[in-house]
Every structure is written in C-alpha cells, then in structure tokens.
PDB file of C-alpha atoms in Angstrom:
ATOM      1  CA  MET A 134     -33.149 -86.175  54.039  1.00 41.00           C
ATOM      2  CA  ALA A 135     -29.782 -84.605  54.698  1.00 41.00           C
ATOM      3  CA  LEU A 136     -28.607 -85.613  51.224  1.00 40.00           C
ATOM      4  CA  HIS A 137     -31.700 -84.009  49.682  1.00 39.00           C
ATOM      5  CA  SER A 138     -31.051 -80.732  51.474  1.00 36.00           C
ATOM      6  CA  LYS A 139     -27.481 -80.692  50.152  1.00 38.00           C
ATOM      7  CA  LEU A 140     -28.532 -81.363  46.564  1.00 39.00           C
ATOM      8  CA  THR A 141     -31.399 -78.879  46.498  1.00 37.00           C
ATOM      9  CA  PRO A 142     -30.029 -75.342  46.199  1.00 40.00           C
ATOM     10  CA  SER A 143     -31.769 -72.720  48.270  1.00 38.00           C
ATOM     11  CA  PRO A 144     -33.266 -69.859  46.260  1.00 40.00           C
ATOM     12  CA  SER A 145     -31.030 -66.834  46.030  1.00 40.00           C
ATOM     13  CA  PRO A 146     -32.591 -63.751  47.614  1.00 40.00           C
ATOM     14  CA  SER A 147     -31.047 -61.611  44.900  1.00 42.00           C
ATOM     15  CA  ALA A 148     -32.418 -63.662  41.980  1.00 42.00           C
ATOM     16  CA  PRO A 149     -34.497 -61.443  39.702  1.00 48.00           C
ATOM     17  CA  GLY A 150     -38.224 -62.150  39.536  1.00 53.00           C
ATOM     18  CA  PRO A 151     -40.408 -62.124  36.446  1.00 63.00           C
ATOM     19  CA  VAL A 152     -40.745 -58.850  34.590  1.00 70.00           C
ATOM     20  CA  ALA A 153     -43.942 -57.103  35.748  1.00 82.00           C
ATOM     21  CA  LEU A 154     -46.041 -55.942  32.807  1.00 90.00           C
ATOM     22  CA  PRO A 155     -49.205 -53.860  32.805  1.00 94.00           C
ATOM     23  CA  VAL A 156     -52.555 -55.208  31.651  1.00 96.00           C
ATOM     24  CA  ILE A 157     -53.122 -54.702  27.912  1.00 97.00           C
ATOM     25  CA  ARG A 158     -56.657 -53.922  26.757  1.00 98.00           C
ATOM     26  CA  THR A 159     -58.345 -54.985  23.535  1.00 98.00           C
ATOM     27  CA  ILE A 160     -59.559 -52.063  21.410  1.00 98.00           C
ATOM     28  CA  GLY A 161     -61.825 -51.611  18.405  1.00 97.00           C
ATOM     29  CA  LEU A 162     -60.660 -51.166  14.841  1.00 96.00           C
ATOM     30  CA  ALA A 163     -61.689 -47.496  14.645  1.00 95.00           C
ATOM     31  CA  GLN A 164     -60.018 -46.521  17.935  1.00 97.00           C
ATOM     32  CA  PRO A 165     -56.978 -44.909  16.215  1.00 98.00           C
ATOM     33  CA  LEU A 166     -59.311 -42.367  14.604  1.00 98.00           C
ATOM     34  CA  GLN A 167     -60.504 -41.412  18.081  1.00 98.00           C
ATOM     35  CA  TRP A 168     -56.891 -40.976  19.168  1.00 98.00           C
ATOM     36  CA  LEU A 169     -56.391 -38.480  16.347  1.00 98.00           C
ATOM     37  CA  ALA A 170     -59.559 -36.620  17.346  1.00 98.00           C
ATOM     38  CA  ARG A 171     -58.418 -36.406  20.980  1.00 98.00           C
ATOM     39  CA  GLY A 172     -54.924 -35.460  19.839  1.00 98.00           C
ATOM     40  CA  ALA A 173     -56.377 -32.578  17.822  1.00 98.00           C
ATOM     41  CA  GLN A 174     -58.306 -31.415  20.898  1.00 98.00           C
ATOM     42  CA  ASP A 175     -55.161 -31.530  23.033  1.00 98.00           C
ATOM     43  CA  THR A 176     -53.233 -29.603  20.367  1.00 98.00           C
ATOM     44  CA  LEU A 177     -55.839 -26.851  20.484  1.00 97.00           C
ATOM     45  CA  ARG A 178     -55.928 -26.841  24.281  1.00 97.00           C
ATOM     46  CA  GLY A 179     -52.141 -26.934  24.491  1.00 96.00           C
ATOM     47  CA  GLY A 180     -52.037 -23.918  22.186  1.00 96.00           C
ATOM     48  CA  TRP A 181     -48.705 -22.342  21.373  1.00 96.00           C
ATOM     49  CA  LEU A 182     -46.830 -24.703  23.691  1.00 96.00           C
ATOM     50  CA  SER A 183     -47.911 -27.740  21.662  1.00 97.00           C
ATOM     51  CA  LEU A 184     -47.290 -26.031  18.318  1.00 96.00           C
ATOM     52  CA  ALA A 185     -43.870 -24.884  19.516  1.00 96.00           C
ATOM     53  CA  HIS A 186     -42.817 -28.547  19.689  1.00 94.00           C
ATOM     54  CA  GLY A 187     -43.821 -28.987  16.060  1.00 93.00           C
ATOM     55  CA  ALA A 188     -42.126 -25.755  15.029  1.00 95.00           C
ATOM     56  CA  VAL A 189     -38.838 -26.699  16.711  1.00 91.00           C
ATOM     57  CA  LEU A 190     -38.792 -30.174  15.172  1.00 88.00           C
ATOM     58  CA  ALA A 191     -39.759 -28.811  11.745  1.00 90.00           C
ATOM     59  CA  ALA A 192     -36.942 -26.262  12.028  1.00 91.00           C
ATOM     60  CA  ILE A 193     -34.505 -29.083  12.830  1.00 86.00           C
ATOM     61  CA  GLY A 194     -35.763 -30.917   9.753  1.00 84.00           C
ATOM     62  CA  GLY A 195     -35.303 -27.799   7.653  1.00 87.00           C
ATOM     63  CA  LEU A 196     -31.741 -27.416   8.905  1.00 87.00           C
ATOM     64  CA  LEU A 197     -31.007 -31.034   8.001  1.00 81.00           C
ATOM     65  CA  MET A 198     -32.326 -30.453   4.496  1.00 81.00           C
ATOM     66  CA  LEU A 199     -30.255 -27.299   4.132  1.00 84.00           C
ATOM     67  CA  LEU A 200     -27.040 -29.019   5.246  1.00 78.00           C
ATOM     68  CA  ALA A 201     -27.515 -32.230   3.274  1.00 74.00           C
ATOM     69  CA  ARG A 202     -29.676 -31.227   0.319  1.00 75.00           C
ATOM     70  CA  ASP A 203     -27.268 -32.606  -2.311  1.00 77.00           C
ATOM     71  CA  ARG A 204     -25.991 -35.569  -0.305  1.00 78.00           C
ATOM     72  CA  PHE A 205     -28.630 -38.247  -0.517  1.00 77.00           C
ATOM     73  CA  TRP A 206     -27.253 -40.703   2.037  1.00 76.00           C
ATOM     74  CA  LEU A 207     -26.535 -38.011   4.595  1.00 74.00           C
ATOM     75  CA  LEU A 208     -30.055 -36.656   4.133  1.00 75.00           C
ATOM     76  CA  ALA A 209     -31.599 -40.142   4.320  1.00 77.00           C
ATOM     77  CA  GLY A 210     -29.648 -40.981   7.457  1.00 73.00           C
ATOM     78  CA  ALA A 211     -30.506 -37.703   9.162  1.00 73.00           C
ATOM     79  CA  PHE A 212     -34.224 -37.983   8.460  1.00 74.00           C
ATOM     80  CA  SER A 213     -34.361 -41.679   9.347  1.00 74.00           C
ATOM     81  CA  GLY A 214     -32.777 -40.972  12.709  1.00 72.00           C
ATOM     82  CA  PHE A 215     -35.017 -37.944  13.202  1.00 74.00           C
ATOM     83  CA  LEU A 216     -38.210 -39.930  12.575  1.00 72.00           C
ATOM     84  CA  VAL A 217     -37.122 -43.013  14.520  1.00 73.00           C
ATOM     85  CA  VAL A 218     -36.370 -41.086  17.722  1.00 75.00           C
ATOM     86  CA  ALA A 219     -39.513 -38.927  17.381  1.00 79.00           C
ATOM     87  CA  PRO A 220     -41.315 -40.891  20.162  1.00 80.00           C
ATOM     88  CA  VAL A 221     -38.579 -39.784  22.574  1.00 81.00           C
ATOM     89  CA  LEU A 222     -38.573 -36.185  21.336  1.00 82.00           C
ATOM     90  CA  ALA A 223     -42.344 -36.036  21.933  1.00 90.00           C
ATOM     91  CA  THR A 224     -42.026 -36.834  25.647  1.00 90.00           C
ATOM     92  CA  SER A 225     -43.196 -33.425  26.812  1.00 93.00           C
ATOM     93  CA  LEU A 226     -46.223 -33.646  24.483  1.00 96.00           C
ATOM     94  CA  TYR A 227     -47.267 -36.754  26.403  1.00 95.00           C
ATOM     95  CA  ALA A 228     -46.794 -34.791  29.628  1.00 94.00           C
ATOM     96  CA  ILE A 229     -49.027 -31.989  28.310  1.00 97.00           C
ATOM     97  CA  SER A 230     -51.793 -34.480  27.465  1.00 97.00           C
ATOM     98  CA  ARG A 231     -51.484 -36.070  30.893  1.00 96.00           C
ATOM     99  CA  ALA A 232     -51.726 -32.659  32.574  1.00 96.00           C
ATOM    100  CA  LEU A 233     -54.812 -31.773  30.518  1.00 97.00           C
ATOM    101  CA  GLU A 234     -56.339 -35.122  31.459  1.00 96.00           C
ATOM    102  CA  ARG A 235     -55.746 -34.411  35.144  1.00 95.00           C
ATOM    103  CA  GLY A 236     -56.820 -30.782  35.017  1.00 96.00           C
ATOM    104  CA  GLU A 237     -53.315 -29.591  35.858  1.00 94.00           C
ATOM    105  CA  ALA A 238     -51.610 -26.435  34.604  1.00 94.00           C
ATOM    106  CA  VAL A 239     -50.016 -26.534  31.148  1.00 95.00           C
ATOM    107  CA  ASN A 240     -47.121 -24.093  30.949  1.00 95.00           C
ATOM    108  CA  PRO A 241     -43.387 -23.972  30.114  1.00 95.00           C
ATOM    109  CA  GLN A 242     -42.576 -25.144  33.648  1.00 93.00           C
ATOM    110  CA  LEU A 243     -44.351 -28.425  32.887  1.00 93.00           C
ATOM    111  CA  VAL A 244     -42.108 -29.001  29.866  1.00 92.00           C
ATOM    112  CA  LEU A 245     -38.996 -28.134  31.874  1.00 89.00           C
ATOM    113  CA  LYS A 246     -40.033 -30.454  34.702  1.00 86.00           C
ATOM    114  CA  THR A 247     -40.647 -33.277  32.231  1.00 85.00           C
ATOM    115  CA  TRP A 248     -37.104 -33.113  30.879  1.00 82.00           C
ATOM    116  CA  THR A 249     -35.335 -32.508  34.208  1.00 78.00           C
ATOM    117  CA  ARG A 250     -37.168 -34.991  36.439  1.00 68.00           C
ATOM    118  CA  TRP A 251     -35.175 -37.924  35.033  1.00 57.00           C
ATOM    119  CA  GLN A 252     -31.904 -36.771  36.587  1.00 51.00           C
ATOM    120  CA  HIS A 253     -33.436 -36.922  40.074  1.00 52.00           C
ATOM    121  CA  SER A 254     -34.101 -40.662  39.839  1.00 49.00           C
ATOM    122  CA  ARG A 255     -30.720 -41.779  38.543  1.00 47.00           C
ATOM    123  CA  PHE A 256     -29.983 -43.930  41.589  1.00 43.00           C
ATOM    124  CA  VAL A 257     -33.194 -45.958  41.291  1.00 45.00           C
ATOM    125  CA  VAL A 258     -32.479 -49.511  40.113  1.00 45.00           C
ATOM    126  CA  ARG A 259     -35.586 -49.944  37.969  1.00 51.00           C
ATOM    127  CA  GLY A 260     -36.982 -47.098  35.926  1.00 49.00           C
ATOM    128  CA  GLY A 261     -34.205 -44.657  36.763  1.00 51.00           C
ATOM    129  CA  TYR A 262     -32.472 -41.813  34.965  1.00 50.00           C
ATOM    130  CA  TRP A 263     -31.017 -43.730  32.037  1.00 60.00           C
ATOM    131  CA  CYS A 264     -34.340 -45.135  30.770  1.00 68.00           C
ATOM    132  CA  LEU A 265     -34.932 -42.211  28.451  1.00 67.00           C
ATOM    133  CA  VAL A 266     -31.337 -42.233  27.227  1.00 69.00           C
ATOM    134  CA  ARG A 267     -31.254 -46.004  26.720  1.00 74.00           C
ATOM    135  CA  PHE A 268     -34.486 -46.025  24.771  1.00 78.00           C
ATOM    136  CA  GLY A 269     -33.334 -43.166  22.554  1.00 75.00           C
ATOM    137  CA  LEU A 270     -30.045 -44.971  21.878  1.00 77.00           C
ATOM    138  CA  LEU A 271     -31.872 -48.178  20.964  1.00 81.00           C
ATOM    139  CA  LEU A 272     -34.056 -46.312  18.486  1.00 80.00           C
ATOM    140  CA  ALA A 273     -31.039 -44.468  17.057  1.00 78.00           C
ATOM    141  CA  LEU A 274     -29.220 -47.779  16.547  1.00 81.00           C
ATOM    142  CA  ALA A 275     -32.271 -49.162  14.773  1.00 82.00           C
ATOM    143  CA  GLY A 276     -32.362 -46.133  12.478  1.00 78.00           C
ATOM    144  CA  THR A 277     -28.661 -46.514  11.743  1.00 79.00           C
ATOM    145  CA  GLY A 278     -29.171 -50.164  10.867  1.00 83.00           C
ATOM    146  CA  TRP A 279     -31.902 -49.228   8.408  1.00 81.00           C
ATOM    147  CA  VAL A 280     -29.752 -46.607   6.681  1.00 80.00           C
ATOM    148  CA  LEU A 281     -26.813 -49.008   6.303  1.00 83.00           C
ATOM    149  CA  THR A 282     -29.048 -51.792   4.990  1.00 85.00           C
ATOM    150  CA  SER A 283     -30.794 -49.393   2.632  1.00 83.00           C
ATOM    151  CA  ALA A 284     -27.483 -48.075   1.324  1.00 83.00           C
ATOM    152  CA  ALA A 285     -26.187 -51.576   0.694  1.00 86.00           C
ATOM    153  CA  LEU A 286     -29.345 -52.610  -1.155  1.00 85.00           C
ATOM    154  CA  ILE A 287     -29.486 -49.577  -3.436  1.00 85.00           C
ATOM    155  CA  THR A 288     -25.739 -49.513  -4.075  1.00 84.00           C
ATOM    156  CA  LEU A 289     -25.830 -53.142  -5.203  1.00 86.00           C
ATOM    157  CA  MET A 290     -29.045 -53.043  -7.241  1.00 85.00           C
ATOM    158  CA  ALA A 291     -29.492 -49.511  -8.615  1.00 84.00           C
ATOM    159  CA  PRO A 292     -28.599 -49.206 -12.321  1.00 83.00           C
ATOM    160  CA  GLN A 293     -26.597 -45.999 -11.668  1.00 85.00           C
ATOM    161  CA  PRO A 294     -24.690 -44.592  -8.668  1.00 86.00           C
ATOM    162  CA  ILE A 295     -26.938 -42.726  -6.209  1.00 87.00           C
ATOM    163  CA  ASN A 296     -25.338 -39.581  -4.820  1.00 84.00           C
ATOM    164  CA  THR A 297     -28.112 -36.963  -4.712  1.00 84.00           C
ATOM    165  CA  PRO A 298     -31.889 -36.985  -4.072  1.00 82.00           C
ATOM    166  CA  ALA A 299     -32.375 -36.378  -7.814  1.00 84.00           C
ATOM    167  CA  ASP A 300     -30.370 -39.536  -8.570  1.00 86.00           C
ATOM    168  CA  PHE A 301     -32.578 -41.523  -6.208  1.00 85.00           C
ATOM    169  CA  LEU A 302     -35.743 -40.196  -7.855  1.00 84.00           C
ATOM    170  CA  ARG A 303     -34.459 -40.796 -11.385  1.00 86.00           C
ATOM    171  CA  HIS A 304     -32.697 -44.149 -11.033  1.00 84.00           C
ATOM    172  CA  VAL A 305     -34.686 -45.802  -8.239  1.00 85.00           C
ATOM    173  CA  VAL A 306     -38.215 -44.371  -7.960  1.00 84.00           C
ATOM    174  CA  LEU A 307     -38.830 -43.731 -11.685  1.00 84.00           C
ATOM    175  CA  ALA A 308     -36.537 -46.346 -13.193  1.00 80.00           C
ATOM    176  CA  PRO A 309     -38.403 -48.464 -15.801  1.00 78.00           C
ATOM    177  CA  GLN A 310     -38.189 -52.239 -15.582  1.00 71.00           C
ATOM    178  CA  HIS A 311     -36.386 -52.112 -12.272  1.00 71.00           C
ATOM    179  CA  TYR A 312     -37.941 -53.145  -8.972  1.00 83.00           C
ATOM    180  CA  VAL A 313     -35.393 -51.642  -6.629  1.00 85.00           C
ATOM    181  CA  PHE A 314     -37.859 -49.096  -5.236  1.00 84.00           C
ATOM    182  CA  GLU A 315     -40.495 -51.753  -4.514  1.00 86.00           C
ATOM    183  CA  LEU A 316     -37.888 -53.957  -2.845  1.00 88.00           C
ATOM    184  CA  TRP A 317     -36.580 -50.971  -0.900  1.00 84.00           C
ATOM    185  CA  LEU A 318     -40.098 -50.157   0.362  1.00 85.00           C
ATOM    186  CA  THR A 319     -40.715 -53.788   1.317  1.00 87.00           C
ATOM    187  CA  MET A 320     -37.468 -53.994   3.257  1.00 87.00           C
ATOM    188  CA  GLY A 321     -38.246 -50.669   4.926  1.00 83.00           C
ATOM    189  CA  GLY A 322     -41.623 -51.978   6.059  1.00 85.00           C
ATOM    190  CA  LEU A 323     -40.102 -55.169   7.442  1.00 86.00           C
ATOM    191  CA  MET A 324     -37.535 -53.186   9.422  1.00 86.00           C
ATOM    192  CA  ALA A 325     -39.989 -50.512  10.548  1.00 86.00           C
ATOM    193  CA  ALA A 326     -42.490 -53.038  11.940  1.00 91.00           C
ATOM    194  CA  PRO A 327     -40.393 -54.170  14.956  1.00 92.00           C
ATOM    195  CA  ILE A 328     -39.365 -50.563  15.665  1.00 89.00           C
ATOM    196  CA  PHE A 329     -43.024 -49.546  15.730  1.00 93.00           C
ATOM    197  CA  ALA A 330     -43.944 -52.563  17.862  1.00 94.00           C
ATOM    198  CA  SER A 331     -41.203 -51.686  20.356  1.00 92.00           C
ATOM    199  CA  SER A 332     -42.123 -48.012  20.680  1.00 92.00           C
ATOM    200  CA  VAL A 333     -45.866 -47.601  20.116  1.00 94.00           C
ATOM    201  CA  ILE A 334     -46.648 -47.121  23.834  1.00 95.00           C
ATOM    202  CA  ALA A 335     -43.174 -47.470  25.376  1.00 93.00           C
ATOM    203  CA  MET A 336     -42.313 -43.812  25.829  1.00 90.00           C
ATOM    204  CA  PRO A 337     -45.642 -42.713  27.391  1.00 93.00           C
ATOM    205  CA  LEU A 338     -45.355 -45.697  29.742  1.00 94.00           C
ATOM    206  CA  LEU A 339     -41.798 -44.709  30.718  1.00 89.00           C
ATOM    207  CA  LEU A 340     -43.004 -41.181  31.394  1.00 88.00           C
ATOM    208  CA  ASP A 341     -46.049 -42.212  33.395  1.00 91.00           C
ATOM    209  CA  ARG A 342     -44.840 -45.187  35.446  1.00 90.00           C
ATOM    210  CA  ARG A 343     -41.655 -46.273  37.181  1.00 86.00           C
ATOM    211  CA  VAL A 344     -40.658 -49.016  34.757  1.00 88.00           C
ATOM    212  CA  ASP A 345     -37.478 -49.814  32.888  1.00 87.00           C
ATOM    213  CA  VAL A 346     -36.857 -50.085  29.148  1.00 88.00           C
ATOM    214  CA  LEU A 347     -37.394 -53.859  29.044  1.00 90.00           C
ATOM    215  CA  GLN A 348     -40.804 -53.581  30.680  1.00 92.00           C
ATOM    216  CA  ALA A 349     -41.833 -50.748  28.368  1.00 92.00           C
ATOM    217  CA  VAL A 350     -40.721 -52.537  25.188  1.00 93.00           C
ATOM    218  CA  LEU A 351     -42.331 -55.847  26.183  1.00 95.00           C
ATOM    219  CA  ALA A 352     -45.582 -54.068  27.036  1.00 97.00           C
ATOM    220  CA  SER A 353     -45.466 -52.324  23.672  1.00 97.00           C
ATOM    221  CA  TRP A 354     -45.020 -55.625  21.839  1.00 97.00           C
ATOM    222  CA  GLN A 355     -47.832 -57.164  23.856  1.00 97.00           C
ATOM    223  CA  ALA A 356     -50.135 -54.294  22.866  1.00 98.00           C
ATOM    224  CA  VAL A 357     -49.366 -54.878  19.177  1.00 98.00           C
ATOM    225  CA  LEU A 358     -49.834 -58.651  19.414  1.00 97.00           C
ATOM    226  CA  THR A 359     -53.136 -58.184  21.240  1.00 98.00           C
ATOM    227  CA  ASN A 360     -54.430 -55.583  18.759  1.00 98.00           C
ATOM    228  CA  PRO A 361     -52.650 -56.232  15.440  1.00 97.00           C
ATOM    229  CA  VAL A 362     -55.269 -54.805  13.065  1.00 97.00           C
ATOM    230  CA  PRO A 363     -56.070 -51.524  14.910  1.00 98.00           C
ATOM    231  CA  LEU A 364     -52.369 -50.853  15.468  1.00 97.00           C
ATOM    232  CA  ALA A 365     -51.576 -51.612  11.830  1.00 96.00           C
ATOM    233  CA  LEU A 366     -54.123 -48.888  11.001  1.00 97.00           C
ATOM    234  CA  TRP A 367     -52.443 -46.623  13.553  1.00 97.00           C
ATOM    235  CA  ALA A 368     -49.041 -47.224  11.946  1.00 95.00           C
ATOM    236  CA  ALA A 369     -50.498 -46.394   8.519  1.00 95.00           C
ATOM    237  CA  LEU A 370     -52.036 -43.180   9.859  1.00 96.00           C
ATOM    238  CA  ILE A 371     -48.734 -42.145  11.430  1.00 94.00           C
ATOM    239  CA  MET A 372     -46.877 -42.811   8.174  1.00 91.00           C
ATOM    240  CA  GLY A 373     -49.473 -41.050   6.026  1.00 93.00           C
ATOM    241  CA  LEU A 374     -49.622 -37.933   8.187  1.00 95.00           C
ATOM    242  CA  THR A 375     -45.834 -37.797   8.480  1.00 90.00           C
ATOM    243  CA  LEU A 376     -45.458 -38.004   4.700  1.00 88.00           C
ATOM    244  CA  LEU A 377     -48.070 -35.253   4.385  1.00 93.00           C
ATOM    245  CA  GLY A 378     -46.040 -33.082   6.726  1.00 90.00           C
ATOM    246  CA  LEU A 379     -42.826 -33.787   4.818  1.00 85.00           C
ATOM    247  CA  GLY A 380     -44.551 -33.157   1.493  1.00 86.00           C
ATOM    248  CA  THR A 381     -45.513 -29.616   2.499  1.00 91.00           C
ATOM    249  CA  LEU A 382     -41.845 -28.598   2.740  1.00 85.00           C
ATOM    250  CA  LEU A 383     -41.970 -29.501   6.448  1.00 88.00           C
ATOM    251  CA  VAL A 384     -44.509 -26.756   7.244  1.00 93.00           C
ATOM    252  CA  GLY A 385     -47.182 -29.360   7.893  1.00 94.00           C
ATOM    253  CA  LEU A 386     -44.984 -30.960  10.552  1.00 92.00           C
ATOM    254  CA  ILE A 387     -45.703 -27.961  12.792  1.00 95.00           C
ATOM    255  CA  PHE A 388     -49.232 -29.334  13.164  1.00 96.00           C
ATOM    256  CA  VAL A 389     -48.699 -33.034  12.429  1.00 96.00           C
ATOM    257  CA  LEU A 390     -46.051 -33.712  15.094  1.00 95.00           C
ATOM    258  CA  PRO A 391     -48.060 -32.296  18.047  1.00 96.00           C
ATOM    259  CA  LEU A 392     -51.160 -34.059  16.740  1.00 97.00           C
ATOM    260  CA  LEU A 393     -49.386 -37.434  16.649  1.00 96.00           C
ATOM    261  CA  GLY A 394     -47.624 -36.843  19.965  1.00 96.00           C
ATOM    262  CA  HIS A 395     -50.845 -36.064  21.820  1.00 98.00           C
ATOM    263  CA  ALA A 396     -52.691 -38.885  20.036  1.00 98.00           C
ATOM    264  CA  SER A 397     -49.945 -41.310  21.116  1.00 97.00           C
ATOM    265  CA  TRP A 398     -50.676 -40.477  24.745  1.00 98.00           C
ATOM    266  CA  HIS A 399     -54.328 -41.406  24.225  1.00 98.00           C
ATOM    267  CA  ALA A 400     -53.236 -44.593  22.459  1.00 98.00           C
ATOM    268  CA  TYR A 401     -51.255 -45.505  25.571  1.00 98.00           C
ATOM    269  CA  ARG A 402     -54.171 -44.703  27.881  1.00 98.00           C
ATOM    270  CA  ASP A 403     -56.622 -46.830  25.887  1.00 98.00           C
ATOM    271  CA  LEU A 404     -54.244 -49.753  25.368  1.00 98.00           C
ATOM    272  CA  VAL A 405     -52.658 -50.027  28.816  1.00 97.00           C
ATOM    273  CA  ASP A 406     -54.011 -50.425  32.321  1.00 96.00           C
ATOM    274  CA  ALA A 407     -50.918 -49.437  34.292  1.00 93.00           C
ATOM    275  CA  SER A 408     -52.686 -48.839  37.600  1.00 92.00           C
ATOM    276  CA  ALA A 409     -50.773 -51.686  39.279  1.00 91.00           C
ATOM    277  CA  LEU A 410     -47.405 -50.082  38.494  1.00 91.00           C
ATOM    278  CA  PRO A 411     -45.990 -47.243  40.637  1.00 88.00           C
ATOM    279  CA  GLU A 412     -46.328 -43.743  39.252  1.00 87.00           C
ATOM    280  CA  ARG A 413     -43.248 -41.736  38.375  1.00 78.00           C
ATOM    281  CA  HIS A 414     -43.107 -38.615  40.527  1.00 68.00           C
ATOM    282  CA  PRO A 415     -40.311 -36.034  40.677  1.00 56.00           C
ATOM    283  CA  PRO A 416     -39.031 -35.213  44.156  1.00 47.00           C
ATOM    284  CA  GLU A 417     -40.663 -32.302  45.932  1.00 48.00           C
ATOM    285  CA  GLY A 418     -39.261 -28.982  44.856  1.00 46.00           C
ATOM    286  CA  VAL A 419     -38.114 -30.123  41.383  1.00 43.00           C
ATOM    287  CA  VAL A 420     -38.873 -27.430  38.837  1.00 41.00           C
TER     288      VAL A 420
END
C-alpha cells in the first residue's frame, strides 16, 4: 500500500482542466439568409453609426488602392490583410447588434466602450486584454501566409512577370491555355477555409463572453463541423457580397460591411448557446 502511494503521483492543483466550450446548435440550410435579413434590419436601426463603420473601412480600402494601384503584390497583400482581419474590425458592429437585441442605447459611447473595455481586463488569466490583439495577429499571419504562397505560385507558373494589376489580369486571369488562375483560386479556397472556420463566430464570442482565443477558435470550428452545409452557404454569401462591394469601386462596402458585421452577430446567436459561460462586463464607470 505504501509502495502504491509512492508510485501514484498526486494530481497537481495547478494542472489545467479541459477547455470549456459552449453548446453548438444545429441550424437549417436557409438560416444564413435570415442572418442577412436581420443584419439589414440592424443596419437600418443602427443608422449612421453602422454606416460610419462601412464608410471608414471603405475609405481605408480606397487609400490602399491609391497608394498601391500600380504595385500588384502590395495591393494584393494590403487587401488580403484587410479582408482577413475584418471580423476583428467589426467588433463594435457586434456590440451594436447586441445592444439592439437587449433594448440598450446605441450611440458613440457604446462604440468607445467596446474598444476600451479590453484594457480593463488585462490582468485576467482567461479571456483578458490580449484576446482581441492575439486573434487579430493570428488572422494577420494567416493573411500574410496566403500572400506569400500566392506570390510564389504565380511567380513560378505565370507566363510573364506580374508587377501590376493589369499584368495579373492579362497574363493570369485572361491567359489562354494556362490554368494558373484556376489553380490560384483553388489554393485560395483551400487556405481560406480554415481561416473562415476559425473566425466565423470567434470574435462575437470573445466580445460577449469571458473566453480566451483557444476557446473561441475551437467553438468556431465546432460550429462549422456541426453545420457544414449552411456555413458553406454563409461563406459563399460573404464572398459574393464582398466582391460586389469591391466591384462598385468600394462604394458598396459602405453598406456591405455593416450588413455582414451585424449578420455575423446573429450567426453567433443562432449557432452558439453560451449561457453557461460568464459574460464579459466592463468595470463600473468605464466609458
């Protein structure tokens, strides 16, 4: 008996337990269309404050185009990073939808509180200040990886050097008897899929509940694995609407980005039952 007690290690009180994940719901195929409808309602109810998010992000996109209009790889990298970190940039749109859902006031103070509340939880071990920063960095690294991979593929396989957007259109998109564009799109889809799976509900969950990045990403993956077909439709809708916004010389993004941001909140609410996880509240008196 004494020998057994020596050989059996006692459990360490500091050993980490299993990662707590919220309950993931199963949804219908047409649910993403309802998210868009609710997102449109929230955009109208949010008024100028919602549209201001779209206007600011569209203006950033316009500035990127102005600075890198003749430098294809700089432009591609800037827009890839811009689109990949969009779920983080839309954080205050999620907060607006949550406030509308709760019947709370929607005003500039809500947006300010959303972006400043994180610094008041920086000493919390799980779900603290650096969650937003960490998640944004992860997405930025993923976008950088895509740009580097894309550059390597096109540099090796394109029939002519690609230096400007016109070169890309002429020698990749419209090139006869070359399949570089198709291969490029296929590779882009394969790389975009895990980014989408990691972020589809992660940022609204980080905003709403006191969880860390690992919990949020695992919950996001679980939502995709539980509902692969509806969320594939959701990914296609996001891509189609984003391309529509880009194709209107970025003007459409003023409306598309708030629509998708608000709809993403409703996607989170339908997909996740997070009632067992603690809510994220700013300390009293935080603006």
